[in-house]
Amino acid sequence: MRTFAFIAQDDDPDQWREWLTRDLGPIELFIHPNIPDRPIDYVLAFRPPIGSIAKLRGVKVVFSLGAGVDGLADDATIPAHLPIVRMMDDGLIEGMTEFVLHSVLSAHREADDFARLQRAHRWDHRDHKFARERTVGVLGLGKLGGAAARALRALKFQVLGWSRTPRQVEGVECFHGAAGLTAMLRRTEILVCLLPLTPETERILNASLFAQLPRGAYLINVGRGKQCAIDDLVAALDSGHLGGALLDVFPEEPLPAASPLWDHPKLRITPHIAAMVMPRSATRYVVEQIRAYEAGGKLVNLVDRGRGY
Ligand code: NDP
Ligand code: OXD
């Protein structure tokens, strides 16, 4: 019988056990910290405590229950030879694409302003731009950023995209590296961050980046909270340089109830729900990989520990 260790405090082990059992037959799934000292085949993990995987015996593959692997890629105690597969089921791409489209369209059609006008009982007309007249910049052109950029393009937005290495996405003007970022930012009216958290991207959304955006630009951060220097963001919103922002991710999660961010008039907040990993579809992805691995096939979406994502 296959053995699993479950080290993911925000996920529901019972659902994972149920769905894995439907596909694989009986399994043993042990929940951190109650994992016995016996061989474990597979680990299911999201932001596991440092060292918690290294002390397990016999592990064949670690499955990240998130697309983001911060907390796994940077745990130096995990043996270098141990494959780490990140979550990338179709549901995650579909969910993120929907969320980005909804957020960009809301910013584009000034939904926050109209909500304020409603609260003030004001019936104010104004002209609006069409999507083809609006430029959206996407930081990160990977599985999620690439899909979001293509979907925005399909709605006729002018789409710019930025990656670490040169990329091509049909219909999207692509930039890379530091010079590329500067060139992209100065034209970006709505900026979507879909970067992985690495030492290079930590606090990348800071005062200097905001200053390069045109006045009134809107920020959507669906990457990771630590990518945003919150004080710089609040200053840019308060000065009017940024028109608004949507944050789905925060340096500290859950966002403390006492945080002043909740009440900032130019901030829209969602509780890290842009794309949810749902056991009913995510288990299919894990099971397919387990079957391929056990048949001597290749694992896909492997984390490159050197580059950190
Ligand atoms: P991928 O690994 O597929 O793509 C990452 C992209 O970011 C690549 O295009 C990569 O460049 C680029 N990148 C990485 N480092 C840099 C850098 N230093 N400078 C410029 N570009 C860089 O990731 P995904 O698209 O699958 O996911 C992105 C992130 O979204 C996840 O890491 C996670 O943090 C976040 N996420 C958030 C969720 C939410 O609910 N809010 C849900 C799921 C994920 P290159 O192409 O050259 O490699
Ligand atoms: C992820 C997330 O990385 O949910 O999948 O943030």
Short mmCIF file of C-alpha atoms and ligand atoms in Angstrom, two decimals:
data_model
loop_
_atom_site.label_atom_id
_atom_site.label_comp_id
_atom_site.label_asym_id
_atom_site.label_seq_id
_atom_site.Cartn_x
_atom_site.Cartn_y
_atom_site.Cartn_z
CA MET A 1 0.00 0.00 0.00
CA ARG A 2 1.30 3.46 -0.91
CA THR A 3 2.14 5.78 1.98
CA PHE A 4 1.68 9.54 1.93
CA ALA A 5 2.78 12.32 4.28
CA PHE A 6 0.52 15.38 4.32
CA ILE A 7 2.27 18.59 5.39
CA ALA A 8 -0.05 21.43 4.43
CA GLN A 9 -1.86 23.15 7.25
CA ASP A 10 -4.30 25.14 5.10
CA ASP A 11 -5.48 22.14 3.07
CA ASP A 12 -7.96 19.45 4.03
CA PRO A 13 -6.27 16.02 4.39
CA ASP A 14 -9.60 14.18 4.56
CA GLN A 15 -10.61 15.39 1.09
CA TRP A 16 -7.20 14.44 -0.28
CA ARG A 17 -7.42 10.99 1.31
CA GLU A 18 -10.89 10.46 -0.08
CA TRP A 19 -10.08 11.51 -3.65
CA LEU A 20 -6.71 9.70 -3.73
CA THR A 21 -8.35 6.51 -2.48
CA ARG A 22 -10.97 6.71 -5.25
CA ASP A 23 -8.22 6.70 -7.85
CA LEU A 24 -5.47 4.62 -6.24
CA GLY A 25 -7.37 2.26 -3.97
CA PRO A 26 -6.42 2.02 -0.27
CA ILE A 27 -3.58 4.34 0.82
CA GLU A 28 -2.09 5.35 4.15
CA LEU A 29 -1.99 9.11 4.61
CA PHE A 30 -0.25 10.51 7.68
CA ILE A 31 -0.73 14.10 8.73
CA HIS A 32 2.14 16.24 9.97
CA PRO A 33 3.31 16.22 12.75
CA ASN A 34 1.93 12.70 13.36
CA ILE A 35 4.04 10.88 10.79
CA PRO A 36 5.43 7.53 11.98
CA ASP A 37 9.06 6.58 11.56
CA ARG A 38 8.58 4.29 8.54
CA PRO A 39 9.10 4.65 4.79
CA ILE A 40 6.93 7.28 3.11
CA ASP A 41 6.43 7.09 -0.67
CA TYR A 42 4.99 10.50 -1.49
CA VAL A 43 4.76 13.84 0.26
CA LEU A 44 1.92 16.33 -0.31
CA ALA A 45 3.12 19.70 0.95
CA PHE A 46 2.37 23.42 0.99
CA ARG A 47 4.71 25.73 2.90
CA PRO A 48 5.95 22.84 5.09
CA PRO A 49 8.02 23.71 8.16
CA ILE A 50 11.73 23.79 7.23
CA GLY A 51 13.26 20.35 7.86
CA SER A 52 9.93 18.49 8.03
CA ILE A 53 10.47 16.69 4.70
CA ALA A 54 14.19 16.01 5.17
CA LYS A 55 13.51 13.88 8.22
CA LEU A 56 11.18 11.48 6.37
CA ARG A 57 12.54 8.15 5.11
CA GLY A 58 12.24 6.65 1.61
CA VAL A 59 10.46 9.57 -0.06
CA LYS A 60 10.22 9.20 -3.85
CA VAL A 61 8.50 12.43 -4.92
CA VAL A 62 7.34 15.61 -3.20
CA PHE A 63 4.14 17.11 -4.62
CA SER A 64 3.64 20.79 -3.94
CA LEU A 65 -0.04 21.48 -3.31
CA GLY A 66 0.55 24.95 -4.75
CA ALA A 67 1.78 26.25 -8.09
CA GLY A 68 4.03 28.51 -6.04
CA VAL A 69 6.84 26.59 -4.37
CA ASP A 70 8.23 29.22 -2.01
CA GLY A 71 8.91 27.35 1.23
CA LEU A 72 9.82 24.20 -0.71
CA ALA A 73 12.30 25.32 -3.37
CA ASP A 74 14.23 27.25 -0.73
CA ASP A 75 14.31 24.53 1.98
CA ALA A 76 17.98 23.58 1.75
CA THR A 77 17.41 20.57 3.99
CA ILE A 78 15.42 18.76 1.25
CA PRO A 79 17.92 16.47 -0.52
CA ALA A 80 18.86 17.88 -3.95
CA HIS A 81 18.06 14.59 -5.72
CA LEU A 82 14.46 14.50 -4.46
CA PRO A 83 12.07 15.57 -7.26
CA ILE A 84 9.60 18.32 -6.36
CA VAL A 85 6.57 18.51 -8.65
CA ARG A 86 4.50 21.67 -8.49
CA MET A 87 0.74 21.78 -8.78
CA MET A 88 -0.48 22.70 -12.24
CA ASP A 89 -3.84 21.13 -12.93
CA ASP A 90 -6.20 22.63 -15.51
CA GLY A 91 -8.46 23.97 -12.77
CA LEU A 92 -5.69 26.19 -11.46
CA ILE A 93 -5.05 27.76 -14.86
CA GLU A 94 -8.78 28.19 -15.49
CA GLY A 95 -9.36 29.72 -12.05
CA MET A 96 -6.46 32.17 -12.33
CA THR A 97 -7.44 33.21 -15.85
CA GLU A 98 -10.99 33.95 -14.69
CA PHE A 99 -9.74 35.91 -11.70
CA VAL A 100 -7.31 38.01 -13.75
CA LEU A 101 -9.96 38.73 -16.39
CA HIS A 102 -12.48 39.76 -13.73
CA SER A 103 -9.93 41.99 -11.94
CA VAL A 104 -8.59 43.62 -15.09
CA LEU A 105 -12.09 44.26 -16.44
CA SER A 106 -13.11 45.76 -13.08
CA ALA A 107 -10.09 48.09 -13.12
CA HIS A 108 -10.60 48.88 -16.81
CA ARG A 109 -14.28 49.85 -16.31
CA GLU A 110 -13.50 51.60 -12.98
CA ALA A 111 -15.75 49.35 -10.90
CA ASP A 112 -14.31 50.63 -7.59
CA ASP A 113 -15.16 54.23 -8.51
CA PHE A 114 -18.71 53.33 -9.43
CA ALA A 115 -19.11 51.44 -6.15
CA ARG A 116 -18.02 54.63 -4.34
CA LEU A 117 -20.49 56.69 -6.37
CA GLN A 118 -23.26 54.25 -5.51
CA ARG A 119 -22.52 54.62 -1.81
CA ALA A 120 -22.70 58.42 -2.27
CA HIS A 121 -26.03 58.10 -4.21
CA ARG A 122 -24.41 59.80 -7.19
CA TRP A 123 -25.45 59.23 -10.82
CA ASP A 124 -22.31 60.38 -12.66
CA HIS A 125 -21.77 59.57 -16.31
CA ARG A 126 -18.35 59.48 -17.86
CA ASP A 127 -16.75 58.26 -21.08
CA HIS A 128 -14.86 55.01 -21.02
CA LYS A 129 -12.03 53.45 -22.96
CA PHE A 130 -12.38 50.23 -24.93
CA ALA A 131 -10.15 47.27 -24.10
CA ARG A 132 -8.28 47.80 -27.36
CA GLU A 133 -7.29 51.24 -26.02
CA ARG A 134 -6.06 49.90 -22.65
CA THR A 135 -2.57 48.50 -22.01
CA VAL A 136 -2.15 45.69 -19.50
CA GLY A 137 1.28 44.51 -18.37
CA VAL A 138 1.73 40.99 -17.02
CA LEU A 139 4.77 40.23 -14.86
CA GLY A 140 5.53 36.53 -15.37
CA LEU A 141 4.75 34.68 -18.58
CA GLY A 142 4.69 31.16 -17.18
CA LYS A 143 1.81 28.71 -17.05
CA LEU A 144 -0.51 31.15 -15.27
CA GLY A 145 0.82 34.49 -16.55
CA GLY A 146 0.99 33.19 -20.12
CA ALA A 147 -2.61 31.92 -19.99
CA ALA A 148 -3.83 35.19 -18.47
CA ALA A 149 -1.98 37.25 -21.11
CA ARG A 150 -3.55 35.21 -23.93
CA ALA A 151 -7.03 35.55 -22.42
CA LEU A 152 -6.60 39.34 -22.04
CA ARG A 153 -5.48 39.52 -25.63
CA ALA A 154 -8.59 37.62 -26.70
CA LEU A 155 -10.62 40.47 -25.12
CA LYS A 156 -8.62 42.89 -27.32
CA PHE A 157 -6.51 44.50 -24.56
CA GLN A 158 -3.04 45.67 -25.59
CA VAL A 159 -0.96 43.15 -23.66
CA LEU A 160 2.68 43.46 -22.62
CA GLY A 161 4.45 40.64 -20.79
CA TRP A 162 7.68 40.28 -18.84
CA SER A 163 9.76 37.22 -18.04
CA ARG A 164 13.28 36.37 -16.86
CA THR A 165 14.34 34.80 -20.15
CA PRO A 166 13.02 35.75 -23.61
CA ARG A 167 9.51 34.36 -24.27
CA GLN A 168 7.04 34.51 -27.12
CA VAL A 169 3.32 34.62 -26.54
CA GLU A 170 1.16 35.17 -29.59
CA GLY A 171 -0.31 38.67 -29.72
CA VAL A 172 1.64 39.77 -26.63
CA GLU A 173 4.56 42.17 -26.78
CA CYS A 174 7.19 40.40 -24.71
CA PHE A 175 9.99 41.94 -22.62
CA HIS A 176 12.62 40.42 -20.37
CA GLY A 177 15.37 41.47 -17.99
CA ALA A 178 15.80 44.80 -16.19
CA ALA A 179 15.80 47.00 -19.31
CA GLY A 180 12.71 45.22 -20.60
CA LEU A 181 10.88 45.89 -17.34
CA THR A 182 11.49 49.64 -17.53
CA ALA A 183 10.30 49.75 -21.14
CA MET A 184 7.16 47.81 -20.27
CA LEU A 185 6.20 49.71 -17.11
CA ARG A 186 6.09 53.13 -18.70
CA ARG A 187 3.27 51.95 -21.00
CA THR A 188 1.37 49.81 -18.47
CA GLU A 189 -1.99 51.11 -17.21
CA ILE A 190 -3.00 47.92 -15.39
CA LEU A 191 -0.20 45.78 -13.96
CA VAL A 192 -0.78 42.13 -13.07
CA CYS A 193 1.88 40.35 -11.01
CA LEU A 194 2.10 36.60 -11.59
CA LEU A 195 5.71 36.02 -10.63
CA PRO A 196 6.99 33.26 -8.36
CA LEU A 197 8.55 34.40 -5.08
CA THR A 198 12.35 34.20 -5.32
CA PRO A 199 15.13 36.40 -3.91
CA GLU A 200 14.98 38.38 -7.20
CA THR A 201 11.23 39.03 -7.03
CA GLU A 202 10.91 39.75 -3.30
CA ARG A 203 9.69 43.39 -2.89
CA ILE A 204 9.84 43.88 -6.66
CA LEU A 205 6.57 45.88 -6.42
CA ASN A 206 8.17 48.87 -4.71
CA ALA A 207 8.31 52.67 -4.88
CA SER A 208 10.79 52.66 -7.75
CA LEU A 209 8.62 50.32 -9.84
CA PHE A 210 5.42 52.25 -9.06
CA ALA A 211 7.15 55.51 -10.08
CA GLN A 212 7.77 54.05 -13.55
CA LEU A 213 4.05 53.40 -14.13
CA PRO A 214 1.90 56.16 -15.62
CA ARG A 215 -0.15 58.21 -13.13
CA GLY A 216 -3.43 56.50 -12.26
CA ALA A 217 -2.18 52.96 -13.00
CA TYR A 218 -3.80 50.03 -11.22
CA LEU A 219 -1.94 47.12 -9.58
CA ILE A 220 -3.24 43.55 -9.29
CA ASN A 221 -1.02 41.29 -7.20
CA VAL A 222 -1.91 37.63 -7.46
CA GLY A 223 1.67 36.35 -7.15
CA ARG A 224 2.95 36.40 -3.59
CA GLY A 225 2.53 38.93 -0.78
CA LYS A 226 6.24 39.34 -0.14
CA GLN A 227 6.64 40.67 -3.68
CA CYS A 228 4.91 43.89 -2.63
CA ALA A 229 6.43 46.57 -0.39
CA ILE A 230 3.15 47.43 1.31
CA ASP A 231 4.25 50.81 2.72
CA ASP A 232 5.38 51.89 -0.76
CA LEU A 233 2.07 50.76 -2.21
CA VAL A 234 0.04 52.69 0.37
CA ALA A 235 2.19 55.80 -0.26
CA ALA A 236 1.65 55.51 -4.03
CA LEU A 237 -2.12 55.10 -3.53
CA ASP A 238 -2.31 58.01 -1.05
CA SER A 239 -0.33 60.33 -3.31
CA GLY A 240 -2.69 59.52 -6.19
CA HIS A 241 0.12 58.16 -8.33
CA LEU A 242 -1.60 54.77 -8.35
CA GLY A 243 -5.35 54.82 -9.00
CA GLY A 244 -6.06 51.62 -7.09
CA ALA A 245 -4.90 48.11 -6.33
CA LEU A 246 -6.23 44.64 -5.80
CA LEU A 247 -4.25 42.42 -3.44
CA ASP A 248 -5.01 38.72 -3.24
CA VAL A 249 -1.79 37.84 -1.42
CA PHE A 250 -0.10 39.36 1.63
CA PRO A 251 3.25 39.20 3.42
CA GLU A 252 1.37 37.82 6.43
CA GLU A 253 -1.59 35.52 5.77
CA PRO A 254 -4.30 35.59 6.91
CA LEU A 255 -4.20 39.40 6.78
CA PRO A 256 -4.64 40.39 10.47
CA ALA A 257 -8.13 41.71 11.26
CA ALA A 258 -6.53 44.88 12.67
CA SER A 259 -4.62 45.70 9.49
CA PRO A 260 -5.43 49.19 8.16
CA LEU A 261 -5.27 47.72 4.64
CA TRP A 262 -8.81 46.35 5.02
CA ASP A 263 -10.22 49.88 5.13
CA HIS A 264 -8.05 51.60 2.56
CA PRO A 265 -10.47 53.25 0.13
CA LYS A 266 -8.36 52.46 -2.92
CA LEU A 267 -7.63 48.84 -2.09
CA ARG A 268 -9.63 45.81 -3.01
CA ILE A 269 -8.73 42.74 -0.92
CA THR A 270 -9.38 39.06 -1.55
CA PRO A 271 -8.19 36.26 0.76
CA HIS A 272 -5.72 34.40 -1.50
CA ILE A 273 -8.46 32.89 -3.63
CA ALA A 274 -7.39 33.89 -7.13
CA ALA A 275 -6.85 30.25 -8.04
CA MET A 276 -7.70 27.49 -5.63
CA VAL A 277 -6.19 24.03 -5.67
CA MET A 278 -9.24 21.81 -5.42
CA PRO A 279 -8.67 18.20 -4.36
CA ARG A 280 -11.23 16.76 -6.80
CA SER A 281 -9.21 17.93 -9.82
CA ALA A 282 -5.78 18.24 -8.21
CA THR A 283 -5.74 14.57 -7.12
CA ARG A 284 -6.19 13.51 -10.75
CA TYR A 285 -3.03 15.47 -11.60
CA VAL A 286 -1.08 13.87 -8.73
CA VAL A 287 -2.34 10.37 -9.53
CA GLU A 288 -1.40 10.70 -13.22
CA GLN A 289 2.12 11.66 -12.18
CA ILE A 290 2.39 8.82 -9.67
CA ARG A 291 1.28 6.30 -12.29
CA ALA A 292 3.74 7.70 -14.86
CA TYR A 293 6.58 7.71 -12.32
CA GLU A 294 5.87 4.15 -11.18
CA ALA A 295 5.78 2.99 -14.83
CA GLY A 296 9.24 4.51 -15.35
CA GLY A 297 7.92 7.62 -17.12
CA LYS A 298 8.78 11.26 -16.63
CA LEU A 299 7.44 13.65 -14.00
CA VAL A 300 6.28 17.01 -15.36
CA ASN A 301 6.32 20.52 -13.89
CA LEU A 302 9.43 19.76 -11.88
CA VAL A 303 10.81 22.57 -9.75
CA ASP A 304 14.26 23.84 -10.69
CA ARG A 305 15.79 24.31 -7.25
CA GLY A 306 18.63 26.44 -8.67
CA ARG A 307 16.36 29.13 -10.08
CA GLY A 308 13.86 28.77 -7.23
CA TYR A 309 10.64 28.06 -9.16
P1 NDP B 1 5.79 29.63 -13.79
O1 NDP B 1 6.95 29.07 -13.08
O2 NDP B 1 5.12 28.82 -14.84
O3 NDP B 1 6.20 31.02 -14.48
C1 NDP B 1 6.90 32.01 -13.79
C2 NDP B 1 7.14 33.17 -14.73
O4 NDP B 1 7.80 34.21 -13.99
C3 NDP B 1 8.08 32.80 -15.90
O5 NDP B 1 7.69 33.47 -17.06
C4 NDP B 1 9.43 33.31 -15.40
O6 NDP B 1 10.35 33.65 -16.41
C5 NDP B 1 9.00 34.56 -14.67
N1 NDP B 1 10.04 34.97 -13.71
C6 NDP B 1 10.55 34.29 -12.66
N2 NDP B 1 11.53 34.99 -12.06
C7 NDP B 1 11.62 36.14 -12.74
C8 NDP B 1 12.47 37.27 -12.64
N3 NDP B 1 13.40 37.36 -11.67
N4 NDP B 1 12.33 38.26 -13.53
C9 NDP B 1 11.39 38.19 -14.52
N5 NDP B 1 10.55 37.15 -14.68
C10 NDP B 1 10.68 36.14 -13.80
O7 NDP B 1 4.74 30.09 -12.67
P2 NDP B 1 3.15 30.09 -12.74
O8 NDP B 1 2.74 30.94 -13.88
O9 NDP B 1 2.64 28.72 -12.68
O10 NDP B 1 2.79 30.78 -11.33
C11 NDP B 1 3.25 32.06 -10.97
C12 NDP B 1 2.99 32.33 -9.51
O11 NDP B 1 1.61 32.57 -9.27
C13 NDP B 1 3.29 31.18 -8.55
O12 NDP B 1 4.67 31.05 -8.31
C14 NDP B 1 2.55 31.63 -7.30
O13 NDP B 1 3.38 32.44 -6.51
C15 NDP B 1 1.40 32.46 -7.86
N6 NDP B 1 0.10 31.81 -7.62
C16 NDP B 1 -0.85 32.49 -6.91
C17 NDP B 1 -2.09 31.95 -6.71
C18 NDP B 1 -3.15 32.71 -6.02
O14 NDP B 1 -4.21 32.15 -5.73
N7 NDP B 1 -2.96 33.99 -5.72
C19 NDP B 1 -2.42 30.60 -7.20
C20 NDP B 1 -1.36 29.98 -7.94
C21 NDP B 1 -0.15 30.57 -8.12
P3 NDP B 1 10.89 32.54 -17.45
O15 NDP B 1 9.71 32.31 -18.38
O16 NDP B 1 12.02 33.21 -18.12
O17 NDP B 1 11.24 31.33 -16.64
C1 OXD B 2 -0.59 28.37 -5.30
C2 OXD B 2 -1.46 29.19 -4.47
O1 OXD B 2 0.61 28.63 -5.35
O2 OXD B 2 -2.59 28.77 -4.18
O3 OXD B 2 -1.11 27.42 -5.92
O4 OXD B 2 -1.06 30.30 -4.10
#
